[in-house]
CSV table of N, CA, C and O in Angstrom, one decimal:
chain,number,residue,atom,x,y,z
A,143,UNK,N,-14.0,14.5,-19.9
A,143,UNK,CA,-14.0,15.0,-19.0
A,143,UNK,C,-12.9,13.8,-18.4
A,143,UNK,O,-12.2,13.0,-18.2
A,144,UNK,N,-12.3,14.5,-16.7
A,144,UNK,CA,-11.3,13.8,-16.5
A,144,UNK,C,-11.5,12.6,-15.8
A,144,UNK,O,-12.6,12.5,-15.7
A,145,UNK,N,-10.6,11.7,-15.5
A,145,UNK,CA,-11.0,10.5,-14.7
A,145,UNK,C,-11.1,10.9,-13.1
A,145,UNK,O,-10.1,11.8,-12.8
A,146,UNK,N,-11.8,10.7,-12.5
A,146,UNK,CA,-12.0,10.6,-10.9
A,146,UNK,C,-12.6,9.1,-10.3
A,146,UNK,O,-13.4,8.5,-10.9
A,147,UNK,N,-11.3,9.0,-9.2
A,147,UNK,CA,-11.4,8.8,-8.4
A,147,UNK,C,-11.9,8.9,-7.1
A,147,UNK,O,-11.9,9.9,-6.6
A,148,UNK,N,-12.2,7.8,-6.4
A,148,UNK,CA,-12.8,8.2,-4.6
A,148,UNK,C,-12.3,7.1,-4.3
A,148,UNK,O,-12.3,6.0,-4.4
A,149,UNK,N,-11.8,8.1,-2.9
A,149,UNK,CA,-10.3,7.3,-2.3
A,149,UNK,C,-11.4,7.4,-0.8
A,149,UNK,O,-11.4,8.2,-0.2
A,150,UNK,N,-11.0,5.9,-0.2
A,150,UNK,CA,-12.3,5.7,1.5
A,150,UNK,C,-11.0,5.5,2.2
A,150,UNK,O,-10.8,3.9,2.4
A,151,UNK,N,-10.8,6.5,3.3
A,151,UNK,CA,-9.9,5.3,4.7
A,151,UNK,C,-10.8,5.4,5.8
A,151,UNK,O,-11.1,6.1,6.1
A,152,UNK,N,-10.3,4.1,6.3
A,152,UNK,CA,-11.7,3.5,7.7
A,152,UNK,C,-10.5,3.3,8.2
A,152,UNK,O,-10.2,1.8,7.8
A,153,UNK,N,-11.0,3.5,9.8
A,153,UNK,CA,-10.0,3.2,10.6
A,153,UNK,C,-10.9,2.7,12.0
A,153,UNK,O,-11.4,3.2,12.9
A,154,UNK,N,-11.9,1.4,12.3
A,154,UNK,CA,-13.2,1.1,13.0
A,154,UNK,C,-12.3,1.4,14.6
A,154,UNK,O,-13.1,2.3,15.6
A,155,UNK,N,-11.2,1.0,14.7
A,155,UNK,CA,-10.7,1.1,16.4
A,155,UNK,C,-10.8,2.7,16.5
A,155,UNK,O,-11.0,2.6,17.7
A,156,UNK,N,-10.4,3.7,15.8
A,156,UNK,CA,-10.2,4.8,16.3
A,156,UNK,C,-11.3,5.3,15.5
A,156,UNK,O,-11.3,6.9,15.8
A,157,UNK,N,-12.1,5.0,15.0
A,157,UNK,CA,-13.5,5.8,14.9
A,157,UNK,C,-13.1,6.9,13.9
A,157,UNK,O,-13.8,8.1,14.0
A,158,UNK,N,-12.5,6.1,12.9
A,158,UNK,CA,-12.0,7.1,11.8
A,158,UNK,C,-12.3,7.0,10.7
A,158,UNK,O,-12.4,5.6,10.2
A,159,UNK,N,-13.0,8.1,9.4
A,159,UNK,CA,-13.4,7.6,8.2
A,159,UNK,C,-13.1,8.7,7.3
A,159,UNK,O,-13.6,10.1,7.5
A,160,UNK,N,-12.1,8.8,6.3
A,160,UNK,CA,-11.8,10.2,5.2
A,160,UNK,C,-12.3,9.9,3.9
A,160,UNK,O,-11.5,8.7,3.3
A,161,UNK,N,-12.6,10.6,3.4
A,161,UNK,CA,-13.1,10.4,2.3
A,161,UNK,C,-12.3,11.6,1.4
A,161,UNK,O,-12.5,12.8,1.7
A,162,UNK,N,-11.5,11.0,0.0
A,162,UNK,CA,-10.7,11.9,-1.2
A,162,UNK,C,-11.0,11.7,-2.5
A,162,UNK,O,-11.4,10.6,-2.9
A,163,UNK,N,-11.5,12.5,-3.5
A,163,UNK,CA,-11.7,12.4,-4.5
A,163,UNK,C,-10.5,13.3,-5.4
A,163,UNK,O,-10.1,14.0,-5.4
A,164,UNK,N,-9.8,11.9,-5.9
A,164,UNK,CA,-8.6,12.8,-6.7
A,164,UNK,C,-8.7,12.2,-8.0
A,164,UNK,O,-9.9,11.7,-8.3
A,165,UNK,N,-7.6,12.5,-9.1
A,165,UNK,CA,-7.5,12.5,-10.4
A,165,UNK,C,-6.9,11.1,-11.0
A,165,UNK,O,-7.0,10.5,-11.8
A,166,UNK,N,-6.3,10.6,-9.5
A,166,UNK,CA,-5.2,9.1,-10.2
A,166,UNK,C,-5.5,8.1,-9.1
A,166,UNK,O,-5.5,9.0,-7.8
A,167,UNK,N,-4.9,6.8,-8.9
A,167,UNK,CA,-4.8,6.2,-8.4
A,167,UNK,C,-3.4,6.7,-7.6
A,167,UNK,O,-3.4,6.4,-6.2
A,168,UNK,N,-2.2,6.8,-8.0
A,168,UNK,CA,-1.0,7.3,-7.4
A,168,UNK,C,-1.5,8.1,-6.8
A,168,UNK,O,-0.9,8.8,-5.3
A,169,UNK,N,-2.3,9.5,-7.2
A,169,UNK,CA,-3.0,10.6,-6.2
A,169,UNK,C,-2.9,10.2,-4.7
A,169,UNK,O,-3.0,10.9,-3.3
A,170,UNK,N,-4.5,9.0,-4.9
A,170,UNK,CA,-4.6,8.3,-4.1
A,170,UNK,C,-4.3,7.5,-2.6
A,170,UNK,O,-4.0,7.8,-1.5
A,171,UNK,N,-2.8,7.1,-3.3
A,171,UNK,CA,-1.9,6.7,-2.5
A,171,UNK,C,-1.1,7.6,-1.6
A,171,UNK,O,-0.6,7.9,-0.5
A,172,UNK,N,-1.1,8.6,-2.5
A,172,UNK,CA,-0.5,10.2,-1.6
A,172,UNK,C,-0.9,10.7,-0.8
A,172,UNK,O,-0.8,11.1,0.5
A,173,UNK,N,-2.5,10.7,-0.8
A,173,UNK,CA,-3.4,11.4,0.4
A,173,UNK,C,-3.5,10.3,1.4
A,173,UNK,O,-3.4,10.7,2.6
A,174,UNK,N,-3.4,8.7,1.4
A,174,UNK,CA,-3.1,8.0,2.5
A,174,UNK,C,-2.0,8.1,2.9
A,174,UNK,O,-1.8,8.6,4.4
A,175,UNK,N,-1.0,8.2,2.5
A,175,UNK,CA,-0.2,8.4,3.4
A,175,UNK,C,0.5,9.6,3.8
A,175,UNK,O,1.1,9.7,4.9
A,176,UNK,N,0.1,10.5,3.7
A,176,UNK,CA,-0.1,11.8,4.0
A,176,UNK,C,-0.9,11.6,5.3
A,176,UNK,O,-0.8,12.7,6.0
A,177,UNK,N,-2.1,10.8,5.0
A,177,UNK,CA,-2.8,10.7,6.5
A,177,UNK,C,-2.4,9.7,7.6
A,177,UNK,O,-2.5,10.0,8.8
A,178,UNK,N,-1.6,9.0,6.8
A,178,UNK,CA,-1.1,7.8,8.1
A,178,UNK,C,0.4,7.7,8.4
A,178,UNK,O,1.1,7.2,9.4
A,179,UNK,N,1.1,9.2,7.6
A,179,UNK,CA,2.5,8.8,8.1
A,179,UNK,C,2.7,10.4,8.3
A,179,UNK,O,2.5,11.2,8.0
A,180,UNK,N,4.4,9.7,9.1
A,180,UNK,CA,5.0,11.2,9.4
A,180,UNK,C,5.5,11.6,8.0
A,180,UNK,O,5.3,11.4,6.7
A,181,UNK,N,6.1,12.9,8.5
A,181,UNK,CA,6.6,13.5,7.2
A,181,UNK,C,7.5,12.4,6.3
A,181,UNK,O,8.1,12.5,5.5
A,182,UNK,N,8.7,11.8,7.1
A,182,UNK,CA,9.1,10.9,6.5
A,182,UNK,C,8.3,9.5,6.1
A,182,UNK,O,7.1,9.3,5.6
A,183,UNK,N,9.5,8.5,6.4
A,183,UNK,CA,8.5,6.8,6.4
A,183,UNK,C,7.5,6.4,7.1
A,183,UNK,O,7.8,5.3,7.1
A,184,UNK,N,8.1,6.5,8.2
A,184,UNK,CA,7.4,6.4,9.7
A,184,UNK,C,5.8,6.6,9.4
A,184,UNK,O,5.4,7.6,9.7
A,185,UNK,N,5.3,5.3,10.1
A,185,UNK,CA,4.0,5.3,10.5
A,185,UNK,C,3.4,5.9,11.8
A,185,UNK,O,4.1,5.7,12.5
A,186,UNK,N,2.4,6.3,11.8
A,186,UNK,CA,1.9,7.3,13.1
A,186,UNK,C,1.7,6.5,13.7
A,186,UNK,O,1.4,5.1,13.9
A,187,UNK,N,2.2,6.5,15.5
A,187,UNK,CA,2.5,5.7,16.4
A,187,UNK,C,0.4,4.9,16.7
A,187,UNK,O,0.4,3.7,17.0
A,188,UNK,N,-0.3,6.0,16.5
A,188,UNK,CA,-1.6,5.5,16.4
A,188,UNK,C,-2.6,4.5,14.7
A,188,UNK,O,-3.3,3.8,16.4
A,189,UNK,N,-1.5,4.6,14.6
A,189,UNK,CA,-2.1,3.0,13.1
A,189,UNK,C,-1.3,2.2,13.4
A,189,UNK,O,-1.3,1.8,12.5
A,190,UNK,N,-0.1,2.0,13.6
A,190,UNK,CA,0.5,1.0,13.5
A,190,UNK,C,0.2,-0.5,14.2
A,190,UNK,O,0.3,-1.5,13.3
A,191,UNK,N,-0.6,-0.3,15.4
A,191,UNK,CA,-1.2,-1.7,15.5
A,191,UNK,C,-2.7,-2.1,15.2
A,191,UNK,O,-3.4,-2.5,15.6
A,192,UNK,N,-3.1,-0.2,14.6
A,192,UNK,CA,-4.4,0.2,14.6
A,192,UNK,C,-4.9,-1.1,12.8
A,192,UNK,O,-4.2,-0.8,12.2
A,193,UNK,N,-6.1,-1.7,12.6
A,193,UNK,CA,-6.7,-2.3,11.4
A,193,UNK,C,-7.0,-1.2,10.8
A,193,UNK,O,-8.4,-0.6,11.4
A,194,UNK,N,-6.7,-0.9,9.5
A,194,UNK,CA,-8.0,0.1,8.4
A,194,UNK,C,-7.5,-0.5,7.3
A,194,UNK,O,-7.4,-1.5,6.9
A,195,UNK,N,-8.9,0.1,6.6
A,195,UNK,CA,-8.8,-0.3,5.4
A,195,UNK,C,-8.5,0.4,4.1
A,195,UNK,O,-9.0,2.2,5.2
A,196,UNK,N,-8.4,0.7,3.0
A,196,UNK,CA,-8.4,1.7,2.4
A,196,UNK,C,-9.0,1.3,1.0
A,196,UNK,O,-8.0,0.2,0.5
A,197,UNK,N,-9.7,2.0,0.0
A,197,UNK,CA,-10.5,1.2,-0.9
A,197,UNK,C,-10.2,3.0,-2.1
A,197,UNK,O,-10.4,3.5,-1.3
A,198,UNK,N,-10.3,2.4,-3.2
A,198,UNK,CA,-10.3,3.2,-4.8
A,198,UNK,C,-10.9,2.9,-5.9
A,198,UNK,O,-10.7,1.7,-6.0
A,199,UNK,N,-12.2,3.8,-6.0
A,199,UNK,CA,-13.0,3.4,-7.0
A,199,UNK,C,-13.2,4.3,-7.5
A,199,UNK,O,-13.5,5.0,-7.4
A,200,UNK,N,-13.4,3.8,-9.1
A,200,UNK,CA,-13.4,4.7,-10.1
A,200,UNK,C,-14.7,5.8,-10.1
A,200,UNK,O,-15.6,4.7,-9.8
A,201,UNK,N,-15.0,6.5,-10.4
A,201,UNK,CA,-16.3,7.4,-10.3
A,201,UNK,C,-16.3,7.5,-11.9
A,201,UNK,O,-17.6,7.4,-12.5
A,202,UNK,N,-15.9,8.6,-12.9
A,202,UNK,CA,-16.2,8.8,-14.1
A,202,UNK,C,-14.6,8.5,-14.4
A,202,UNK,O,-13.6,8.6,-14.3
A,203,UNK,N,-15.2,8.2,-15.5
A,203,UNK,CA,-13.7,7.2,-16.3
A,203,UNK,C,-14.2,8.4,-18.1
A,203,UNK,O,-14.9,8.5,-18.6
A,204,UNK,N,-12.8,8.5,-18.3
A,204,UNK,CA,-12.6,9.4,-19.9
A,204,UNK,C,-12.8,8.2,-20.8
A,204,UNK,O,-12.6,6.9,-21.1
A,205,UNK,N,-14.2,8.9,-21.8
A,205,UNK,CA,-14.5,7.9,-23.0
A,205,UNK,C,-14.2,8.9,-24.3
A,205,UNK,O,-13.9,8.1,-25.2
A,206,UNK,N,-13.6,9.6,-24.5
A,206,UNK,CA,-13.7,10.6,-25.3
A,206,UNK,C,-13.3,12.2,-25.3
A,206,UNK,O,-13.4,12.1,-23.4
A,207,UNK,N,-13.3,13.1,-25.8
A,207,UNK,CA,-13.3,14.3,-25.1
A,207,UNK,C,-14.5,14.7,-24.9
A,207,UNK,O,-15.8,15.2,-25.4
A,208,UNK,N,-14.4,16.1,-23.3
A,208,UNK,CA,-15.3,16.4,-22.8
A,208,UNK,C,-16.1,17.3,-23.6
A,208,UNK,O,-15.6,18.9,-23.9
A,209,UNK,N,-17.4,17.8,-23.6
A,209,UNK,CA,-17.9,18.8,-24.2
A,209,UNK,C,-17.8,19.0,-25.8
A,209,UNK,O,-18.3,20.0,-26.2
A,210,UNK,N,-17.0,17.7,-26.5
A,210,UNK,CA,-16.7,17.8,-28.2
A,210,UNK,C,-18.0,17.0,-29.3
A,210,UNK,O,-17.9,16.6,-28.7
A,211,UNK,N,-19.0,18.2,-29.4
A,211,UNK,CA,-19.6,18.0,-30.1
A,211,UNK,C,-19.7,18.5,-31.6
A,211,UNK,O,-20.2,20.1,-31.8
A,212,UNK,N,-19.8,18.2,-32.5
A,212,UNK,CA,-19.8,18.5,-34.2
A,212,UNK,C,-20.7,18.9,-34.6
A,212,UNK,O,-21.0,19.4,-35.5
A,213,UNK,N,-22.1,18.0,-33.8
A,213,UNK,CA,-23.1,18.4,-34.4
A,213,UNK,C,-23.7,19.3,-34.0
A,213,UNK,O,-24.0,19.9,-33.2
A,214,UNK,N,-24.5,20.2,-35.2
A,214,UNK,CA,-25.7,21.3,-34.5
A,214,UNK,C,-26.8,21.5,-33.6
A,214,UNK,O,-27.6,20.0,-33.5
A,215,UNK,N,-26.7,21.6,-32.3
A,215,UNK,CA,-27.9,21.3,-31.0
A,215,UNK,C,-27.3,20.1,-30.7
A,215,UNK,O,-28.8,19.5,-30.0
A,216,UNK,N,-27.0,19.4,-30.7
A,216,UNK,CA,-27.0,17.9,-30.5
A,216,UNK,C,-27.6,16.9,-31.3
A,216,UNK,O,-28.0,15.9,-31.7
A,217,UNK,N,-27.9,17.7,-32.8
A,217,UNK,CA,-28.7,16.6,-33.3
A,217,UNK,C,-27.9,16.2,-34.9
A,217,UNK,O,-27.2,17.3,-35.2
A,218,UNK,N,-27.4,15.2,-35.7
A,218,UNK,CA,-27.1,14.8,-36.3
A,218,UNK,C,-27.6,15.3,-37.5
A,218,UNK,O,-28.7,15.3,-38.2
A,219,UNK,N,-26.9,15.6,-38.5
A,219,UNK,CA,-27.8,15.9,-39.9
A,219,UNK,C,-26.7,15.2,-41.0
A,219,UNK,O,-25.9,14.4,-40.7
């Protein structure tokens, strides 16, 4: 199973909430930048003076191969 993260962006002043399910923390940061910035590195004017929060929490984490079971019907012999 792949790692899955939940990224939540909240801006109470503008009454906004965005939720993204992404595969890495880096991808979550990319989604945030696409949401609050213009095509370049400038922050959109509505977010410059607004307070917002951004949190990333893991949902699923890989501990081994997904679906890999060597036993017959899930029973060990």
